[in-house]
Amino acid sequence: MPRDYKATCLLPKTAFPMKGDLFKREPQWLARWESTGLYERILARPVDGRFVFHDGPPYANGHMHYGHILNNALKDFVTRSRNLLGERTRFIPGWDCHGLPIELNVDREVKRKKENVSPTEMRVRCRDEAAKWVEVQRTERKRLGVLGTWETPYLTMNKAFEAQVIRALRAFVANEIVYRGKKPVQWCWHCRTALAEAEVEYADAHVSPSIYVKFALDAQSLETLRAKLPAGVTRVAALIWTTTPWTIPANLAIAVHPALDYVVLQGVDGEGLLVATSLAAAVAKAAGLTDLVVGPAFKGELLLGVKAKHPFEERWAEVFGADYVESGAGTGLVHTAPGHGRDDYKLGSAHGLEAYAPVGDDGRYTGELGDGAKAMGLEGKFIFDANPVVEQHLRSLGALLQPPGQTLTHKYPICWRCKNPLITRATTQWFIAMDEPMRAPGSDGHTLRARALSEIDRLAADGARAASEGTARGWVPSWGRERIRGMIEARPDWCISRQRIWGVPIPAVQHKATGEVVLTTELLDHVANVFAERGADAWYSDDPTVLPAEIRCADGVLRPREEFTRDGSIIDVWFESGSSFFAVCEPEPDLGAKVDLYLEGSDQHRGWFHSSLLVGCAVLGEAPYRAVLTHGFVCDDQGRPYSKSDIRRRQEARRDEITARITKGEALEGVLAAMKSTWATPEKIADAKKRLAKKTSLDDVALAIAQDDIEFIPPEKIIAEQGAELFRAWAVFVDYENDMPYSRAVLNQAIDAYRRVRNTMRFMLGALRDEPAPLLSEVVLEPLDRWAMVRLGEVLAKCERAYRQYSFREVFATVVDFCQELSGLYLDASKDWLYNDAADVPRRRSALATMQHLVRSLAAVVAPILPFSSEDVWDHLPAFEAKGDSVHLELWPTVTPLADGEALIVAMRRLRTLRDGVFAVLEPVVQGWGVEKQAAKKAGREPGAGEVSFSDDARIDHARDAAVSLEVSEADRAELGPLAPQVAELLGLGSIELVAGPIAGERVRRALGPSCERCWRRRGDVGGDGLCPRCRHAVEVFDRAAGAPA
RNA sequence: GGGCGCAUAGCUCAGUUGGUUAGAGCACGCGCUUGAUAAGCGCGGGGUCGCUAGUUCAAGUCUAGCUGCGCCCA
């Protein structure tokens, strides 16, 4: 019985599992890191660099969704990689706690229980509600592996934060750009509050009435147009078009474009209709006119100053010029109600008109209505209910153009929270002026807008400079500049007040006797100190000391606080979060107000980046950040947003389509096939039919189908069942600068890449066999190992640059590629000496020293991305000098450059082309035999039992059984340099012959001679004992060590 | 309707300042592999670079328009 030599081989041995079992083991690492104070120990390392990262606060309401998770993963990549690169980086997570959604949640609860709750009590409830969600999200964020000060996060409802918000507001007041004014704002009549730009959503298919209204011109205006009238026209009406009849009572003017062409269109009974030339035909059609008769065209300029009679109020609407008037829709004459539209307001205020808005908080008309409207009974009526009333009344007056019931389906703004349609309504609010010079001491007198725009450009310029240095600052990606620039350029003054309770109050006071409203730096200084100590809740208490004993009015006179009442508005939550750098980073001595990086979704160009920029410009005189990195949104495989609600909407749409088509008489099979449904298989269709037979409604079956076709995978499910790290692998696998496709298929691809890295590490750990490896300094490296070290150096350089540019994907791809490269050639070739050489053979020791360094380095490189698995590797890496207890305490790995590095790279490249040549001739032989073998097996025969066409000499299963001859030029052979003597071994061939000239005979032959029983090589040196000399020696060494001579 | 983006193989992505035959991984097909085996290796098929026009000796790359998708706004 021949001896089984397997036991004498040094085969891979490691406890590092192939399967991560991440979902089970991740919590254990998290617990360990927490108990060993890993985060603090990382920060305590003596490093020179420093990097300030600032977490944008998610809203403390609801569970984390995919966008949040992705965002948190990216943030963790940043903090961990910066720390790895020797730049101390803290992560202070934050939450946005104030604001409408939480208040409405509590409100709903209060209303349900029919309780009567004071503002103070309301704030307590809101605080509890926010705290509840902070807790939920804290758990979810920690579970992802995000490293940070989770026990001391920043909350916008913390006292210190609230005080700093007031101090930020003070900076605006000191700059004299805070004012109170009556201006149109987006208003939710249901929530009874003004909304910020960021709080407005749009409904796709809102149906509005669509009416054309006539405003009769006065005699003098008629005279102006005398020469432009078609024959028979004796009177003229300006024709406007609107989708908001309820704003007609607030009409004060009409806008035309001075450069646009207008005509008078012949109507009925001698009436002319004033419209833009380009729209005359459409209007005539709407009016049911059979002939299109118009007078000569003229420019809108001629109309300026023309007066038209309001249809039911005793006042005149004057015609003004405005360049926003369009020639493509409506009539070219725009109904202008300065209290109910932003453009309208601008135009009105330019001509001295007030922002007239006779509509209350609740969306009902107030007593400010004109007599005509009051006579219609509109006072107290809800505006959307007034639409038909106004329309009917206009009709009865003959002021309407077209038949009843015309509607327009269009996008319309709705409240982000309650989803009710919004209105634009002028209210008295606090504003921050964008275009007034800032006058605080030390300010250079620029306007906030100008300052912000110049900061945007400064960041962009700095970003370009950074890019040329191989790092990233400014707007990343660079188009962020255009995006935020457009928004800052176009934005109106910042409306910072909200008529709600849950927030930081705007600490203004009103003098009871004079009605004067006071908001001064002195007042703010006092209140900020009170808030710092007692929190903003103090504002709602009865305690008089919330205010200073005396308050200075505009006339310079100090008056006792008892003469004042406190304002009830709170500040826009975007102002709060925009102040976060000032509340969180500025007070910390090792951070400071200048933050190196903000990192959020690209929607924050309008949100947090935007508000932070404005606050920064007022408080610091500059942007609070050096770099702004944005990511896209998580989408499904069709590129549609991947969120629970979006998916549900799509599932329902699909269900409705299935239902509709089947109800119309189409066959189930046909419908499903046409939709490429996963249910378009005979079994599934049978299943569906069975369900229908069981009286399950068609809708329910259709929904089940839709849910299978359009799947939503809850993130917490992936994390609980597969592990957070796989999600992180997905986050690094897709390109975050664009929208990121998410589906099971993509997730699986990311997992495959992860496994490639994991298994390559595992192989090398196995090679090390749980034994301390020789140090690099203790061995003479073989050429192949030297190549690996040179390549590692290249990989490290590339990854370092990629990390500095936040190109995490590139880091990961580089590592995955490197693993592939190692697997395919380096590790494969090394197996021979790893397994078969005696333990102390120099070339084996060289390989071990190299692999130890490779594993150690690669684990550190991927640690920011795969914190769990890299720690797993670290745990299984044999001890070496100075090995810490966590990979996360490592600093960026280094490799000593080798003088012959370039030559080694060239040699390896040549070896690779050589290998391509070898496989090109070898593959058909191996494959041909393989196919025969498969066929024989299939037919139930033993391969080679006389029925296959390969002769024994030609059978080659494996490269090691092959002797190959290859044509290689002298120059190419020279490139092999130090690798030349080892070519056969490196390529795993039995033997290779490199021939300079043409090859006469077969290029591939079966290697001659018996194979060594231990290492299976056919090198022609196998002795009578069945072993090659190398193996004979190894067995001797093995037996001696085992103390049992054979 | 406007602003800013994106579009390369079935999927995820590379593709330097325009310059040979557009690459990689995954998936797929065919093989190998007792010794990386819920792994590893080799070979192979697969692309009108969204569409149209233009600039150029030369366009995936530059310009314009269009289509589709996303974010932000109206």
mmCIF file of N, CA and C in Angstrom, chain A residues 539-589:
data_model
loop_
_atom_site.group_PDB
_atom_site.id
_atom_site.type_symbol
_atom_site.label_atom_id
_atom_site.label_comp_id
_atom_site.label_asym_id
_atom_site.label_seq_id
_atom_site.Cartn_x
_atom_site.Cartn_y
_atom_site.Cartn_z
ATOM 1 N N TRP A 539 -38.819 80.128 26.734
ATOM 2 C CA TRP A 539 -39.580 81.186 26.044
ATOM 3 C C TRP A 539 -41.079 81.049 26.297
ATOM 4 N N TYR A 540 -41.505 79.808 26.507
ATOM 5 C CA TYR A 540 -42.940 79.551 26.664
ATOM 6 C C TYR A 540 -43.379 79.567 28.122
ATOM 7 N N SER A 541 -42.429 79.803 29.023
ATOM 8 C CA SER A 541 -42.778 79.847 30.438
ATOM 9 C C SER A 541 -43.259 81.254 30.800
ATOM 10 N N ASP A 542 -43.753 81.368 32.005
ATOM 11 C CA ASP A 542 -44.227 82.678 32.466
ATOM 12 C C ASP A 542 -43.098 83.506 33.054
ATOM 13 N N ASP A 543 -41.981 82.880 33.235
ATOM 14 C CA ASP A 543 -40.868 83.542 33.905
ATOM 15 C C ASP A 543 -40.449 84.813 33.160
ATOM 16 N N PRO A 544 -40.527 85.950 33.794
ATOM 17 C CA PRO A 544 -40.175 87.202 33.111
ATOM 18 C C PRO A 544 -38.691 87.324 32.793
ATOM 19 N N THR A 545 -37.843 86.606 33.537
ATOM 20 C CA THR A 545 -36.396 86.805 33.333
ATOM 21 C C THR A 545 -35.882 86.231 32.027
ATOM 22 N N VAL A 546 -36.772 85.585 31.280
ATOM 23 C CA VAL A 546 -36.373 85.151 29.935
ATOM 24 C C VAL A 546 -35.962 86.379 29.126
ATOM 25 N N LEU A 547 -36.623 87.501 29.425
ATOM 26 C CA LEU A 547 -36.295 88.757 28.747
ATOM 27 C C LEU A 547 -35.391 89.576 29.660
ATOM 28 N N PRO A 548 -34.573 90.430 29.060
ATOM 29 C CA PRO A 548 -33.802 91.351 29.905
ATOM 30 C C PRO A 548 -34.755 92.309 30.631
ATOM 31 N N ALA A 549 -34.303 92.837 31.736
ATOM 32 C CA ALA A 549 -35.175 93.702 32.542
ATOM 33 C C ALA A 549 -35.691 94.878 31.719
ATOM 34 N N GLU A 550 -34.827 95.417 30.876
ATOM 35 C CA GLU A 550 -35.251 96.542 30.049
ATOM 36 C C GLU A 550 -34.906 96.258 28.593
ATOM 37 N N ILE A 551 -35.781 96.688 27.718
ATOM 38 C CA ILE A 551 -35.592 96.412 26.300
ATOM 39 C C ILE A 551 -35.564 97.739 25.546
ATOM 40 N N ARG A 552 -34.553 97.822 24.652
ATOM 41 C CA ARG A 552 -34.374 99.078 23.923
ATOM 42 C C ARG A 552 -35.210 99.075 22.657
ATOM 43 N N CYS A 553 -35.999 100.141 22.504
ATOM 44 C CA CYS A 553 -36.802 100.263 21.289
ATOM 45 C C CYS A 553 -36.034 101.054 20.244
ATOM 46 N N ALA A 554 -36.644 101.187 19.086
ATOM 47 C CA ALA A 554 -35.973 101.855 17.964
ATOM 48 C C ALA A 554 -35.607 103.294 18.298
ATOM 49 N N ASP A 555 -36.382 103.918 19.178
ATOM 50 C CA ASP A 555 -36.073 105.307 19.534
ATOM 51 C C ASP A 555 -34.934 105.399 20.551
ATOM 52 N N GLY A 556 -34.342 104.277 20.903
ATOM 53 C CA GLY A 556 -33.210 104.285 21.822
ATOM 54 C C GLY A 556 -33.616 104.263 23.281
ATOM 55 N N VAL A 557 -34.896 104.291 23.537
ATOM 56 C CA VAL A 557 -35.357 104.340 24.925
ATOM 57 C C VAL A 557 -35.475 102.926 25.490
ATOM 58 N N LEU A 558 -34.970 102.741 26.707
ATOM 59 C CA LEU A 558 -35.110 101.454 27.387
ATOM 60 C C LEU A 558 -36.451 101.420 28.098
ATOM 61 N N ARG A 559 -37.188 100.329 27.858
ATOM 62 C CA ARG A 559 -38.491 100.220 28.514
ATOM 63 C C ARG A 559 -38.546 98.901 29.279
ATOM 64 N N PRO A 560 -39.255 98.870 30.387
ATOM 65 C CA PRO A 560 -39.305 97.655 31.204
ATOM 66 C C PRO A 560 -39.974 96.509 30.445
ATOM 67 N N ARG A 561 -39.498 95.310 30.713
ATOM 68 C CA ARG A 561 -39.968 94.147 29.962
ATOM 69 C C ARG A 561 -41.453 93.883 30.126
ATOM 70 N N GLU A 562 -42.020 94.376 31.193
ATOM 71 C CA GLU A 562 -43.445 94.136 31.406
ATOM 72 C C GLU A 562 -44.301 94.785 30.317
ATOM 73 N N GLU A 563 -43.712 95.738 29.604
ATOM 74 C CA GLU A 563 -44.489 96.436 28.570
ATOM 75 C C GLU A 563 -44.507 95.673 27.246
ATOM 76 N N PHE A 564 -43.881 94.477 27.250
ATOM 77 C CA PHE A 564 -43.756 93.753 25.973
ATOM 78 C C PHE A 564 -44.431 92.377 26.016
ATOM 79 N N THR A 565 -44.871 91.927 24.867
ATOM 80 C CA THR A 565 -45.312 90.529 24.736
ATOM 81 C C THR A 565 -44.323 89.794 23.827
ATOM 82 N N ARG A 566 -44.260 88.467 23.990
ATOM 83 C CA ARG A 566 -43.304 87.683 23.199
ATOM 84 C C ARG A 566 -43.933 87.218 21.900
ATOM 85 N N ASP A 567 -43.152 87.230 20.879
ATOM 86 C CA ASP A 567 -43.596 86.788 19.561
ATOM 87 C C ASP A 567 -43.793 85.274 19.572
ATOM 88 N N GLY A 568 -44.745 84.791 18.803
ATOM 89 C CA GLY A 568 -45.062 83.368 18.854
ATOM 90 C C GLY A 568 -44.472 82.540 17.736
ATOM 91 N N SER A 569 -43.652 83.139 16.892
ATOM 92 C CA SER A 569 -43.135 82.370 15.760
ATOM 93 C C SER A 569 -41.886 81.582 16.149
ATOM 94 N N ILE A 570 -41.670 80.483 15.447
ATOM 95 C CA ILE A 570 -40.408 79.761 15.603
ATOM 96 C C ILE A 570 -39.612 79.928 14.313
ATOM 97 N N ILE A 571 -38.365 79.539 14.412
ATOM 98 C CA ILE A 571 -37.486 79.745 13.271
ATOM 99 C C ILE A 571 -37.515 78.512 12.366
ATOM 100 N N ASP A 572 -37.395 78.744 11.071
ATOM 101 C CA ASP A 572 -37.322 77.690 10.058
ATOM 102 C C ASP A 572 -36.287 76.636 10.471
ATOM 103 N N VAL A 573 -36.686 75.355 10.420
ATOM 104 C CA VAL A 573 -35.735 74.313 10.828
ATOM 105 C C VAL A 573 -34.486 74.303 9.946
ATOM 106 N N TRP A 574 -34.608 74.794 8.734
ATOM 107 C CA TRP A 574 -33.423 74.839 7.864
ATOM 108 C C TRP A 574 -32.408 75.847 8.388
ATOM 109 N N PHE A 575 -32.916 76.848 9.097
ATOM 110 C CA PHE A 575 -31.986 77.782 9.723
ATOM 111 C C PHE A 575 -31.225 77.062 10.839
ATOM 112 N N GLU A 576 -31.945 76.239 11.573
ATOM 113 C CA GLU A 576 -31.298 75.486 12.658
ATOM 114 C C GLU A 576 -30.213 74.571 12.121
ATOM 115 N N SER A 577 -30.601 73.727 11.156
ATOM 116 C CA SER A 577 -29.600 72.772 10.671
ATOM 117 C C SER A 577 -28.483 73.515 9.942
ATOM 118 N N GLY A 578 -28.826 74.622 9.314
ATOM 119 C CA GLY A 578 -27.798 75.435 8.665
ATOM 120 C C GLY A 578 -26.805 76.020 9.659
ATOM 121 N N SER A 579 -27.203 76.079 10.922
ATOM 122 C CA SER A 579 -26.319 76.613 11.969
ATOM 123 C C SER A 579 -25.511 75.520 12.649
ATOM 124 N N SER A 580 -25.651 74.282 12.170
ATOM 125 C CA SER A 580 -25.069 73.167 12.923
ATOM 126 C C SER A 580 -23.547 73.272 13.052
ATOM 127 N N PHE A 581 -22.869 73.776 12.013
ATOM 128 C CA PHE A 581 -21.409 73.908 12.132
ATOM 129 C C PHE A 581 -21.065 74.827 13.296
ATOM 130 N N PHE A 582 -21.925 75.820 13.501
ATOM 131 C CA PHE A 582 -21.699 76.833 14.532
ATOM 132 C C PHE A 582 -22.068 76.280 15.905
ATOM 133 N N ALA A 583 -23.052 75.409 15.924
ATOM 134 C CA ALA A 583 -23.500 74.851 17.200
ATOM 135 C C ALA A 583 -22.648 73.650 17.619
ATOM 136 N N VAL A 584 -22.147 72.898 16.636
ATOM 137 C CA VAL A 584 -21.484 71.633 16.950
ATOM 138 C C VAL A 584 -19.956 71.741 16.873
ATOM 139 N N CYS A 585 -19.468 72.318 15.797
ATOM 140 C CA CYS A 585 -18.020 72.291 15.557
ATOM 141 C C CYS A 585 -17.311 73.515 16.140
ATOM 142 N N GLU A 586 -17.897 74.671 15.984
ATOM 143 C CA GLU A 586 -17.230 75.907 16.401
ATOM 144 C C GLU A 586 -16.835 75.878 17.873
ATOM 145 N N PRO A 587 -17.713 75.422 18.779
ATOM 146 C CA PRO A 587 -17.340 75.455 20.193
ATOM 147 C C PRO A 587 -16.263 74.439 20.583
ATOM 148 N N GLU A 588 -16.000 73.440 19.736
ATOM 149 C CA GLU A 588 -15.032 72.413 20.093
ATOM 150 C C GLU A 588 -13.634 72.867 19.708
ATOM 151 N N PRO A 589 -12.726 72.934 20.677
ATOM 152 C CA PRO A 589 -11.392 73.448 20.376
ATOM 153 C C PRO A 589 -10.657 72.650 19.299
#
